[in-house]
Short mmCIF file of C-alpha atoms in Angstrom, two decimals:
data_model
loop_
_atom_site.label_atom_id
_atom_site.label_comp_id
_atom_site.label_asym_id
_atom_site.label_seq_id
_atom_site.Cartn_x
_atom_site.Cartn_y
_atom_site.Cartn_z
CA MET A 1 8.15 62.59 -25.23
CA ALA A 2 9.01 59.16 -26.64
CA ARG A 3 7.17 56.13 -25.31
CA ASP A 4 9.25 53.79 -23.21
CA THR A 5 10.35 50.70 -25.10
CA ASN A 6 9.43 47.24 -23.83
CA LEU A 7 12.64 45.93 -22.25
CA ASN A 8 11.97 42.54 -23.80
CA ALA A 9 12.60 44.10 -27.20
CA TYR A 10 16.24 44.80 -26.25
CA LEU A 11 16.64 41.25 -24.97
CA TYR A 12 15.27 39.88 -28.26
CA PHE A 13 17.39 42.27 -30.27
CA GLU A 14 20.57 41.33 -28.43
CA SER A 15 19.94 37.63 -29.01
CA VAL A 16 19.24 38.08 -32.75
CA ALA A 17 22.32 40.25 -33.14
CA ARG A 18 24.51 37.71 -31.35
CA ARG A 19 23.12 34.65 -33.07
CA GLY A 20 22.52 36.24 -36.49
CA SER A 21 19.17 34.50 -36.84
CA VAL A 22 15.63 35.08 -35.70
CA ALA A 23 15.05 31.31 -35.47
CA LEU A 24 18.13 30.72 -33.29
CA ALA A 25 17.21 33.64 -31.07
CA ALA A 26 13.66 32.26 -30.66
CA GLU A 27 15.10 28.89 -29.73
CA GLU A 28 17.38 30.48 -27.10
CA LEU A 29 14.57 32.54 -25.62
CA PHE A 30 11.95 29.78 -25.74
CA VAL A 31 9.52 31.82 -27.84
CA SER A 32 8.26 31.63 -31.39
CA PRO A 33 10.18 33.22 -34.31
CA SER A 34 7.18 35.45 -35.04
CA ALA A 35 7.29 36.84 -31.48
CA VAL A 36 10.95 37.76 -32.00
CA SER A 37 10.26 39.34 -35.40
CA GLN A 38 7.43 41.43 -33.97
CA GLN A 39 9.63 42.77 -31.17
CA ILE A 40 12.39 43.69 -33.61
CA LYS A 41 9.96 45.44 -35.96
CA ALA A 42 8.39 47.34 -33.05
CA LEU A 43 11.85 48.45 -31.84
CA GLU A 44 12.85 49.60 -35.34
CA LEU A 45 9.58 51.46 -35.77
CA GLN A 46 9.83 53.25 -32.45
CA MET A 47 13.51 54.23 -32.99
CA GLY A 48 12.92 55.15 -36.66
CA ILE A 49 16.02 53.20 -37.81
CA LYS A 50 16.88 49.93 -39.47
CA LEU A 51 18.74 47.60 -37.13
CA PHE A 52 19.44 44.62 -39.43
CA ARG A 53 20.05 43.87 -43.09
CA ARG A 54 20.22 40.55 -44.79
CA SER A 55 23.47 39.06 -46.00
CA GLY A 56 22.55 35.81 -47.68
CA ARG A 57 20.60 33.78 -45.16
CA LYS A 58 22.06 35.66 -42.19
CA LEU A 59 21.02 38.86 -40.49
CA VAL A 60 23.80 41.37 -39.93
CA LEU A 61 23.71 44.61 -38.03
CA THR A 62 23.51 48.02 -39.64
CA LEU A 63 25.77 50.77 -38.31
CA GLU A 64 22.98 51.95 -36.01
CA GLY A 65 22.30 48.37 -35.01
CA GLU A 66 25.96 47.88 -34.02
CA GLN A 67 25.78 50.93 -31.77
CA LEU A 68 22.60 49.69 -30.11
CA TYR A 69 23.99 46.19 -29.77
CA SER A 70 27.08 47.48 -27.92
CA ALA A 71 24.85 49.21 -25.35
CA ALA A 72 22.31 46.40 -25.06
CA SER A 73 25.00 43.71 -24.70
CA ALA A 74 26.75 45.69 -21.96
CA ALA A 75 23.49 46.28 -20.10
CA ILE A 76 22.42 42.66 -20.22
CA GLY A 77 25.91 41.61 -19.16
CA ILE A 78 25.67 43.84 -16.09
CA LEU A 79 22.30 42.33 -15.18
CA LYS A 80 23.60 38.76 -15.60
CA ASN A 81 26.65 39.52 -13.44
CA ALA A 82 24.45 41.02 -10.74
CA GLN A 83 22.25 37.94 -10.83
CA THR A 84 25.28 35.66 -10.52
CA ASN A 85 26.75 37.68 -7.65
CA LEU A 86 23.41 37.68 -5.77
CA SER A 87 23.06 33.94 -6.29
CA MET A 88 26.59 33.33 -5.01
CA THR A 89 25.89 35.56 -2.00
CA ARG A 90 22.77 33.54 -1.11
CA GLU A 91 24.66 30.29 -1.49
CA THR A 92 27.66 31.33 0.63
CA SER A 93 25.80 33.21 3.40
CA ARG A 94 26.29 30.48 5.96
CA LEU A 95 26.66 30.89 9.71
CA ASN A 96 28.14 28.04 11.70
CA LEU A 97 27.15 28.38 15.37
CA ARG A 98 28.02 26.23 18.35
CA VAL A 99 26.04 26.37 21.61
CA THR A 100 25.75 24.19 24.64
CA PRO A 101 22.80 21.78 24.51
CA SER A 102 20.98 23.43 27.44
CA PHE A 103 21.40 26.93 26.02
CA GLY A 104 20.23 25.76 22.61
CA VAL A 105 17.09 24.15 23.98
CA ARG A 106 16.11 26.68 26.63
CA TRP A 107 17.16 30.01 25.12
CA LEU A 108 18.07 29.79 21.46
CA GLY A 109 15.41 27.32 20.35
CA PRO A 110 12.35 29.47 21.20
CA ARG A 111 13.90 32.42 19.29
CA LEU A 112 15.00 30.56 16.15
CA SER A 113 11.85 30.92 14.13
CA ASP A 114 11.86 34.72 14.46
CA PHE A 115 15.56 34.90 13.56
CA VAL A 116 15.12 32.71 10.47
CA PHE A 117 12.10 34.76 9.38
CA HIS A 118 14.14 37.99 9.46
CA ASN A 119 17.17 36.39 7.80
CA PRO A 120 15.71 34.29 4.93
CA ASN A 121 18.97 34.17 2.94
CA LEU A 122 21.12 32.90 5.83
CA ASP A 123 22.01 29.24 6.00
CA LEU A 124 22.27 28.71 9.75
CA ARG A 125 24.10 25.58 10.94
CA ILE A 126 23.88 24.85 14.68
CA ASP A 127 26.13 22.47 16.54
CA ALA A 128 24.90 21.71 20.06
CA ALA A 129 27.95 20.45 21.97
CA PRO A 130 29.27 21.01 25.48
CA ASP A 131 32.90 21.38 24.45
CA PRO A 132 34.27 24.81 23.37
CA THR A 133 35.23 25.27 19.74
CA ASP A 134 38.81 24.85 18.62
CA PHE A 135 38.72 27.61 15.94
CA ASP A 136 42.09 26.54 14.58
CA ARG A 137 40.77 23.08 13.66
CA GLU A 138 37.02 23.36 13.37
CA ILE A 139 34.85 25.18 10.79
CA MET A 140 32.88 27.41 13.15
CA ASP A 141 32.03 31.11 13.02
CA LEU A 142 30.56 31.66 16.47
CA ASP A 143 30.58 29.84 19.79
CA ILE A 144 28.23 30.85 22.59
CA ARG A 145 30.05 29.49 25.61
CA TYR A 146 29.94 29.77 29.39
CA GLY A 147 32.86 31.39 31.17
CA LEU A 148 34.57 34.59 32.34
CA GLY A 149 36.06 35.49 28.98
CA GLY A 150 39.70 36.23 28.35
CA TRP A 151 40.15 33.68 25.55
CA SER A 152 43.25 34.63 23.59
CA GLY A 153 42.91 35.45 19.89
CA LEU A 154 39.13 35.57 19.90
CA THR A 155 36.63 38.46 19.61
CA GLN A 156 34.38 38.24 22.68
CA THR A 157 31.05 39.88 23.48
CA PRO A 158 29.27 39.29 26.83
CA LEU A 159 25.63 38.29 26.18
CA VAL A 160 24.01 37.50 29.51
CA THR A 161 24.94 37.17 33.17
CA ASP A 162 24.19 33.77 34.62
CA TYR A 163 23.37 33.09 38.26
CA VAL A 164 24.32 29.71 39.69
CA LEU A 165 23.17 28.41 43.08
CA PRO A 166 23.07 25.02 44.78
CA LEU A 167 19.76 23.22 45.24
CA CYS A 168 18.62 20.44 47.52
CA SER A 169 15.37 19.11 48.94
CA PRO A 170 13.99 20.72 52.15
CA ALA A 171 14.41 17.43 53.96
CA TYR A 172 18.09 17.15 53.01
CA ARG A 173 18.64 20.80 54.00
CA ASP A 174 17.23 20.14 57.45
CA GLN A 175 19.43 17.08 57.77
CA LEU A 176 22.56 19.10 56.91
CA ILE A 177 21.68 21.88 59.35
CA GLN A 178 21.06 19.32 62.11
CA ALA A 179 24.40 17.60 61.43
CA CYS A 180 26.44 20.82 61.35
CA PRO A 181 24.49 23.99 62.12
CA ASN A 182 27.47 26.34 61.64
CA ASP A 183 28.61 24.98 58.28
CA PRO A 184 25.89 22.80 56.68
CA LEU A 185 27.72 22.42 53.35
CA SER A 186 30.79 20.86 55.00
CA THR A 187 28.95 17.54 55.32
CA ALA A 188 26.93 17.80 52.11
CA ARG A 189 27.26 15.17 49.40
CA LEU A 190 27.98 17.26 46.31
CA ILE A 191 26.79 15.90 42.97
CA ASP A 192 28.99 17.02 40.08
CA SER A 193 29.14 16.32 36.39
CA ALA A 194 32.22 15.59 34.30
CA ARG A 195 30.89 18.09 31.71
CA ALA A 196 29.52 20.70 34.11
CA LEU A 197 30.34 24.22 32.97
CA CYS A 198 30.44 25.51 36.56
CA LYS A 199 32.24 23.24 39.01
CA TRP A 200 31.68 23.21 42.74
CA ASP A 201 35.18 24.52 43.50
CA PHE A 202 34.57 27.47 41.13
CA TRP A 203 31.24 28.25 42.78
CA LEU A 204 32.61 28.01 46.32
CA HIS A 205 35.63 30.16 45.42
CA ASN A 206 33.49 32.93 43.97
CA THR A 207 30.74 32.86 46.60
CA GLU A 208 30.96 35.13 49.59
#
């Protein structure tokens, strides 16, 4: 059984065949000319054939060398293309995500380190904003938003069910009950936010 050839020998051989010179191949590969010559001699010795002949000051391929060069060049080309494709994949694997500030801080933030660890090649861009994404105008891949769904033209997946309830101090609660025992909320001062994702009218309408 023939001993496996050092793959570097094929790389050196391909460079010499393409450049027509040991010195030029050594310069391209950042090694010494003697290192290139040794690899070529070892390859010729193992294969039992002559790969080059001299034509003046230039090295030219023998018939056997041309056959080997065709295979070596194709193989190296495949490897280079694979490397390029993988590099492009890493560069373009970007995920643009929008979340509300509160969701980003309280839910997403504590889980980010684990997500990044398991997805090292993903370039994650997070935009924390209260307004929903306009996918027709903004460069965004995902938007984790609050609502009932039903957004036209978008793929939607429910993530969690949120429970919303009003809060007040015990003293204010007692004051409301004293003012109107049968309907305490009717006299309550409701604090709302212009950017609130759940408005009071929505909560009152959906609460039994």
